CSV table of C-alpha atoms (C1' of nucleotides) in Angstrom, one decimal:
chain,number,residue,atom,x,y,z
H,1,MET,CA,7.8,1.3,5.7
H,2,THR,CA,8.6,-1.9,3.1
H,3,LEU,CA,7.0,0.0,0.0
H,4,GLN,CA,7.0,-2.5,-3.2
H,5,PRO,CA,7.0,-1.7,-6.8
H,6,ALA,CA,3.7,-2.3,-7.0
H,7,LEU,CA,3.1,-5.5,-8.8
H,8,PRO,CA,-0.4,-5.9,-9.8
H,9,GLU,CA,0.1,-9.7,-8.8
H,10,HIS,CA,1.0,-8.1,-5.0
H,11,THR,CA,-2.0,-5.8,-5.6
H,12,PHE,CA,-4.6,-8.5,-6.8
H,13,GLN,CA,-3.1,-10.7,-3.6
H,14,ALA,CA,-3.5,-8.1,-1.5
H,15,LEU,CA,-7.2,-7.5,-2.2
H,16,GLY,CA,-8.4,-11.6,-2.4
H,17,ASP,CA,-8.4,-10.9,1.2
H,18,PRO,CA,-12.5,-9.6,2.1
H,19,THR,CA,-10.8,-7.7,5.2
H,20,ARG,CA,-8.8,-6.3,3.0
H,21,ARG,CA,-11.0,-5.5,0.3
H,22,ALA,CA,-12.9,-4.2,2.9
H,23,ILE,CA,-10.5,-1.6,4.4
H,24,VAL,CA,-9.0,-0.7,1.4
H,25,GLU,CA,-13.3,0.7,0.3
H,26,ARG,CA,-13.3,2.6,3.8
H,27,LEU,CA,-9.8,4.0,2.8
H,28,SER,CA,-11.0,5.1,-0.2
H,29,GLN,CA,-13.3,7.5,1.6
H,30,GLY,CA,-10.4,9.0,3.8
H,31,PRO,CA,-7.5,8.5,6.2
H,32,ALA,CA,-8.7,7.1,9.1
H,33,SER,CA,-7.2,5.7,12.1
H,34,VAL,CA,-6.2,1.9,13.5
H,35,SER,CA,-9.0,1.9,15.3
H,36,GLU,CA,-11.5,3.3,13.3
H,37,LEU,CA,-11.0,1.0,10.4
H,38,ALA,CA,-10.9,-1.8,13.0
H,39,ALA,CA,-13.8,-1.2,14.5
H,40,PRO,CA,-16.4,-2.7,12.2
H,41,PHE,CA,-14.6,-6.2,12.5
H,42,GLU,CA,-15.0,-8.7,14.9
H,43,MET,CA,-11.5,-9.8,14.9
H,44,ALA,CA,-8.8,-9.2,17.7
H,45,LEU,CA,-7.0,-6.2,17.0
H,46,PRO,CA,-3.8,-7.6,16.3
H,47,SER,CA,-5.1,-10.2,13.5
H,48,PHE,CA,-6.2,-7.0,12.2
H,49,LEU,CA,-3.2,-5.3,11.7
H,50,GLN,CA,-1.7,-7.8,9.8
H,51,HIS,CA,-4.5,-6.9,7.9
H,52,LEU,CA,-3.1,-3.5,7.3
H,53,LYS,CA,0.6,-5.0,7.7
H,54,VAL,CA,0.0,-6.7,4.2
H,55,LEU,CA,-2.0,-3.2,3.0
H,56,GLU,CA,1.2,-1.3,3.4
H,57,GLY,CA,3.3,-3.8,2.3
H,58,ARG,CA,2.4,-4.3,-0.7
H,59,GLY,CA,2.4,-0.5,-1.1
H,60,LEU,CA,-1.4,-0.2,-1.5
H,61,ILE,CA,-1.5,2.0,2.0
H,62,ARG,CA,0.7,4.5,4.1
H,63,THR,CA,0.6,4.6,7.7
H,64,VAL,CA,1.8,8.1,9.7
H,65,LYS,CA,1.7,7.7,13.6
H,66,ASN,CA,1.1,10.4,15.2
H,67,GLY,CA,0.9,10.1,19.0
H,68,ARG,CA,-0.4,7.5,20.5
H,69,VAL,CA,-2.2,7.0,16.8
H,70,ARG,CA,-1.7,5.7,13.8
H,71,ARG,CA,-2.8,7.1,10.7
H,72,CYS,CA,-3.8,5.1,7.4
H,73,GLU,CA,-4.0,6.1,3.6
H,74,ILE,CA,-4.1,4.9,0.2
H,75,ILE,CA,-1.4,5.3,-2.1
H,76,PRO,CA,-3.6,5.0,-5.4
H,77,GLU,CA,-0.6,4.4,-7.8
H,78,PRO,CA,-0.7,0.8,-7.4
H,79,PHE,CA,-4.6,0.9,-7.9
H,80,ASP,CA,-4.4,2.5,-11.3
H,81,ALA,CA,-1.4,-0.3,-12.3
H,82,ALA,CA,-3.7,-3.1,-11.5
H,83,THR,CA,-6.3,-1.5,-13.2
H,84,ARG,CA,-4.2,-1.1,-16.3
H,85,TRP,CA,-3.2,-4.6,-16.5
H,86,LEU,CA,-6.7,-5.5,-16.1
H,87,GLU,CA,-7.4,-3.0,-19.6
H,88,ASP,CA,-4.6,-4.2,-20.5
H,89,GLN,CA,-5.5,-8.2,-21.5
H,90,ARG,CA,-9.0,-6.6,-21.9
H,91,THR,CA,-7.3,-4.4,-24.9
H,92,LEU,CA,-6.0,-8.2,-26.4
H,93,TRP,CA,-8.7,-10.3,-26.3
H,94,SER,CA,-11.1,-7.7,-27.6
H,95,ALA,CA,-8.9,-7.1,-30.2
H,96,ARG,CA,-8.5,-10.8,-31.3
H,97,LEU,CA,-12.6,-11.1,-30.9
H,98,ASP,CA,-13.0,-8.4,-33.5
H,99,ARG,CA,-10.7,-9.8,-35.4
H,100,LEU,CA,-13.0,-13.5,-35.4
H,101,ASP,CA,-15.7,-11.6,-35.9
H,102,ALA,CA,-14.5,-10.2,-39.2
H,103,TYR,CA,-13.4,-13.3,-40.1
H,104,LEU,CA,-16.6,-14.8,-39.8
H,105,THR,CA,-18.4,-12.1,-41.9
H,106,THR,CA,-15.5,-12.6,-44.2
H,107,LEU,CA,-17.0,-15.9,-44.6
H,108,LYS,CA,-20.1,-15.1,-44.9
H,109,ASP,CA,-20.2,-13.2,-47.4
H,110,GLY,CA,-18.0,-15.4,-49.1
H,111,ASP,CA,-20.7,-18.1,-48.6
H,112,ALA,CA,-23.5,-15.4,-49.5
H,113,SER,CA,-22.0,-14.5,-53.5
J,1,MET,CA,-17.7,-27.4,-12.9
J,2,THR,CA,-18.3,-24.4,-10.0
J,3,LEU,CA,-19.5,-21.2,-11.8
J,4,GLN,CA,-19.6,-18.6,-8.9
J,5,PRO,CA,-20.8,-15.0,-8.8
J,6,ALA,CA,-17.6,-13.7,-9.8
J,7,LEU,CA,-17.1,-11.3,-7.0
J,8,PRO,CA,-14.3,-9.1,-7.2
J,9,GLU,CA,-12.7,-10.6,-4.0
J,10,HIS,CA,-12.2,-13.5,-5.9
J,11,THR,CA,-10.9,-12.4,-9.3
J,12,PHE,CA,-8.2,-10.3,-7.1
J,13,GLN,CA,-7.5,-13.4,-5.0
J,14,ALA,CA,-7.2,-15.9,-8.3
J,15,LEU,CA,-4.0,-13.2,-10.0
J,16,GLY,CA,-3.1,-13.0,-6.6
J,17,ASP,CA,-0.7,-15.8,-7.9
J,18,PRO,CA,1.8,-15.5,-10.4
J,19,THR,CA,1.6,-18.8,-12.2
J,20,ARG,CA,-2.3,-18.2,-12.4
J,21,ARG,CA,-1.5,-14.8,-13.8
J,22,ALA,CA,0.8,-15.7,-16.5
J,23,ILE,CA,-2.0,-18.1,-17.8
J,24,VAL,CA,-4.5,-15.1,-18.2
J,25,GLU,CA,-1.8,-13.4,-19.6
J,26,ARG,CA,-1.3,-16.5,-22.2
J,27,LEU,CA,-5.5,-16.8,-22.7
J,28,SER,CA,-5.4,-13.3,-23.4
J,29,GLN,CA,-4.1,-14.1,-26.7
J,30,GLY,CA,-6.8,-16.5,-27.2
J,31,PRO,CA,-7.8,-21.1,-26.4
J,32,ALA,CA,-5.2,-23.4,-26.0
J,33,SER,CA,-5.2,-26.6,-24.0
J,34,VAL,CA,-3.4,-27.6,-21.0
J,35,SER,CA,-0.1,-28.8,-22.4
J,36,GLU,CA,0.4,-26.1,-24.6
J,37,LEU,CA,-0.4,-23.6,-21.1
J,38,ALA,CA,2.3,-25.7,-19.3
J,39,ALA,CA,5.1,-25.8,-21.4
J,40,PRO,CA,6.5,-22.8,-20.2
J,41,PHE,CA,6.5,-24.0,-16.1
J,42,GLU,CA,9.1,-26.2,-14.7
J,43,MET,CA,6.3,-27.0,-12.5
J,44,ALA,CA,4.7,-30.3,-12.2
J,45,LEU,CA,1.8,-31.5,-14.4
J,46,PRO,CA,-0.6,-32.0,-11.8
J,47,SER,CA,0.7,-29.1,-9.5
J,48,PHE,CA,-0.4,-26.4,-12.7
J,49,LEU,CA,-3.4,-28.5,-13.2
J,50,GLN,CA,-4.6,-26.7,-9.7
J,51,HIS,CA,-3.8,-23.4,-11.0
J,52,LEU,CA,-6.3,-23.8,-13.6
J,53,LYS,CA,-9.3,-25.6,-11.6
J,54,VAL,CA,-8.5,-22.2,-8.9
J,55,LEU,CA,-9.6,-20.7,-12.6
J,56,GLU,CA,-11.7,-22.2,-13.4
J,57,GLY,CA,-13.4,-22.5,-9.7
J,58,ARG,CA,-13.6,-18.7,-10.0
J,59,GLY,CA,-15.2,-18.5,-13.0
J,60,LEU,CA,-12.4,-16.5,-14.9
J,61,ILE,CA,-11.9,-19.3,-17.1
J,62,ARG,CA,-13.9,-21.6,-19.3
J,63,THR,CA,-12.7,-25.5,-20.2
J,64,VAL,CA,-13.7,-28.2,-22.7
J,65,LYS,CA,-12.3,-31.1,-23.2
J,66,ASN,CA,-12.3,-32.8,-26.6
J,67,GLY,CA,-11.0,-36.2,-27.1
J,68,ARG,CA,-7.8,-36.4,-25.1
J,69,VAL,CA,-7.7,-32.3,-24.8
J,70,ARG,CA,-8.8,-30.2,-22.8
J,71,ARG,CA,-9.2,-26.3,-24.7
J,72,CYS,CA,-9.1,-23.1,-22.0
J,73,GLU,CA,-10.5,-20.3,-22.6
J,74,ILE,CA,-10.5,-17.0,-20.6
J,75,ILE,CA,-14.0,-15.4,-19.9
J,76,PRO,CA,-13.9,-11.8,-19.5
J,77,GLU,CA,-17.0,-11.1,-17.6
J,78,PRO,CA,-15.3,-11.5,-14.3
J,79,PHE,CA,-12.2,-8.8,-15.2
J,80,ASP,CA,-14.7,-6.4,-16.3
J,81,ALA,CA,-16.1,-6.5,-12.6
J,82,ALA,CA,-12.9,-6.5,-11.2
J,83,THR,CA,-11.7,-3.6,-12.8
J,84,ARG,CA,-15.0,-2.0,-12.4
J,85,TRP,CA,-15.0,-2.1,-8.4
J,86,LEU,CA,-11.1,-0.6,-9.0
J,87,GLU,CA,-12.4,2.4,-10.5
J,88,ASP,CA,-14.7,3.2,-8.1
J,89,GLN,CA,-12.3,3.3,-5.6
J,90,ARG,CA,-10.5,5.2,-8.0
J,91,THR,CA,-13.4,7.6,-8.5
J,92,LEU,CA,-14.4,8.1,-4.5
J,93,TRP,CA,-10.7,9.6,-3.7
J,94,SER,CA,-10.0,11.3,-6.4
J,95,ALA,CA,-13.2,13.0,-5.9
J,96,ARG,CA,-12.2,13.6,-2.4
J,97,LEU,CA,-8.3,14.3,-3.0
J,98,ASP,CA,-10.1,17.1,-5.2
J,99,ARG,CA,-12.0,18.4,-2.5
J,100,LEU,CA,-9.1,18.5,0.0
J,101,ASP,CA,-6.8,20.1,-2.3
J,102,ALA,CA,-9.3,23.0,-2.5
J,103,TYR,CA,-9.2,23.3,1.4
J,104,LEU,CA,-5.9,22.9,1.8
J,105,THR,CA,-5.6,25.6,-0.3
J,106,THR,CA,-8.3,28.1,1.2
J,107,LEU,CA,-6.5,26.9,5.0
J,108,LYS,CA,-2.7,27.9,4.0
J,109,ASP,CA,-4.2,31.5,3.1
J,110,GLY,CA,-5.7,31.9,6.7
J,111,ASP,CA,-2.9,30.3,8.5
J,112,ALA,CA,0.2,32.1,9.4
J,113,SER,CA,2.4,30.0,11.5
R,1,DT,C1',0.8,10.5,39.0
R,2,DT,C1',-2.5,7.5,37.5
R,3,DA,C1',-5.1,5.2,34.6
R,4,DA,C1',-7.3,5.0,30.4
R,5,DT,C1',-6.3,5.1,25.4
R,6,DA,C1',-4.1,3.4,21.2
R,7,DC,C1',-1.6,-0.3,19.5
R,8,DT,C1',2.3,-3.3,18.9
R,9,DT,C1',4.6,-7.9,20.1
R,10,DA,C1',5.2,-12.3,20.7
R,11,DG,C1',4.1,-16.6,21.0
R,12,DG,C1',0.5,-20.5,19.1
R,13,DT,C1',-3.4,-23.2,16.8
R,14,DC,C1',-5.4,-24.5,12.3
R,15,DA,C1',-6.3,-24.7,7.9
R,16,DA,C1',-5.8,-23.6,3.3
R,17,DT,C1',-1.9,-23.3,-0.6
R,18,DA,C1',1.5,-24.8,-3.6
R,19,DC,C1',4.2,-27.7,-4.6
R,20,DC,C1',5.6,-32.8,-5.3
R,21,DT,C1',5.7,-38.0,-7.2
R,22,DA,C1',3.3,-42.2,-8.6
R,23,DA,C1',-0.1,-44.4,-10.5
R,24,DG,C1',-4.0,-44.4,-12.6
R,25,DT,C1',-8.2,-43.2,-17.4
R,26,DA,C1',-8.6,-42.2,-21.8
R,27,DT,C1',-8.0,-40.7,-26.9
R,28,DT,C1',-5.1,-41.2,-30.6
R,29,DG,C1',-1.6,-42.6,-34.3
R,30,DC,C1',0.5,-46.4,-36.0
D,1,DG,C1',-3.6,-53.7,-30.7
D,2,DC,C1',-0.6,-51.3,-28.6
D,3,DA,C1',2.3,-47.3,-27.6
D,4,DA,C1',2.4,-43.1,-26.9
D,5,DT,C1',-0.5,-38.9,-26.1
D,6,DA,C1',-2.7,-35.8,-22.8
D,7,DC,C1',-4.9,-35.2,-19.1
D,8,DT,C1',-6.0,-37.2,-14.0
D,9,DT,C1',-6.3,-39.2,-9.4
D,10,DA,C1',-4.7,-39.9,-5.0
D,11,DG,C1',-2.3,-39.2,-1.7
D,12,DG,C1',1.7,-36.7,0.8
D,13,DT,C1',5.0,-32.6,3.2
D,14,DA,C1',5.8,-27.9,3.9
D,15,DT,C1',5.0,-23.2,3.9
D,16,DT,C1',1.9,-19.4,4.2
D,17,DG,C1',-1.6,-16.8,5.7
D,18,DA,C1',-5.8,-15.7,9.3
D,19,DC,C1',-7.1,-16.0,13.3
D,20,DC,C1',-6.3,-16.5,18.4
D,21,DT,C1',-4.8,-14.7,24.0
D,22,DA,C1',-1.3,-12.8,27.1
D,23,DA,C1',1.4,-9.1,28.0
D,24,DG,C1',3.7,-5.8,26.4
D,25,DT,C1',4.4,0.1,25.1
D,26,DA,C1',3.6,4.5,24.9
D,27,DT,C1',0.7,9.0,25.0
D,28,DT,C1',-2.8,11.3,26.7
D,29,DA,C1',-6.6,12.9,30.2
D,30,DA,C1',-7.7,13.3,34.3
DNA sequence: TTAATACTTAGGTCAATACCTAAGTATTGC
DNA sequence: GCAATACTTAGGTATTGACCTAAGTATTAA
């Protein structure tokens, strides 16, 4: 119900828990009901449901109730946004390391000549 | 001190906090001392240091003390591992959505409501 | 129409997290 | 040497997070 703007921060926080990460891994393979998702876990159902609510609250999954069954599925966008953030950081530091490398090479060439 | 094997889970958890995410963004542009990193934050220094310890404990940054100054820098690998995990999930569901799309097209052709 | 199923709500505990202040230690500049 | 600098340690509080049990509600199957 509460779809957040999907800040990478929220995505990361949601994925920082082993249970929720496992739920996402399961849902990556396709939608599932609450009880299907809960089955592999020892945890009591209400505890498990909290994790689903976190995922939904952060906008990582969408759920729809049909009859007495609630079906859950992944929302791809926030994952893409998180990936982009990680890649942006990577770009920053590899650019920097490249410059450092170039600089060191210059130094070395200067010595050699 | 404690360099973890950098499970994506730990990386995500560390990045789930706004302060730590900002620290990483700063460090992506190059190494910095503790006080340089802390300057933009209102937070008391000991509180800030805790965040640095989380990042170091999760293996996302490396710190070396030289004299009275501690210099901090990014460790790229865990970020790559986290990116890879996100991309793996994406691969799973895009393959599936492609298949679903094809299937729905077929169904619609055969469906007379 | 009753019983089973599939959640859902309402509480309550316990540990971890995010902050704080106050008082250290170790280096360095004057 | 002595003061300023750059952390560091040692506490303490308050909120959030991850779990639990017990008792609902709504839907479906028999």
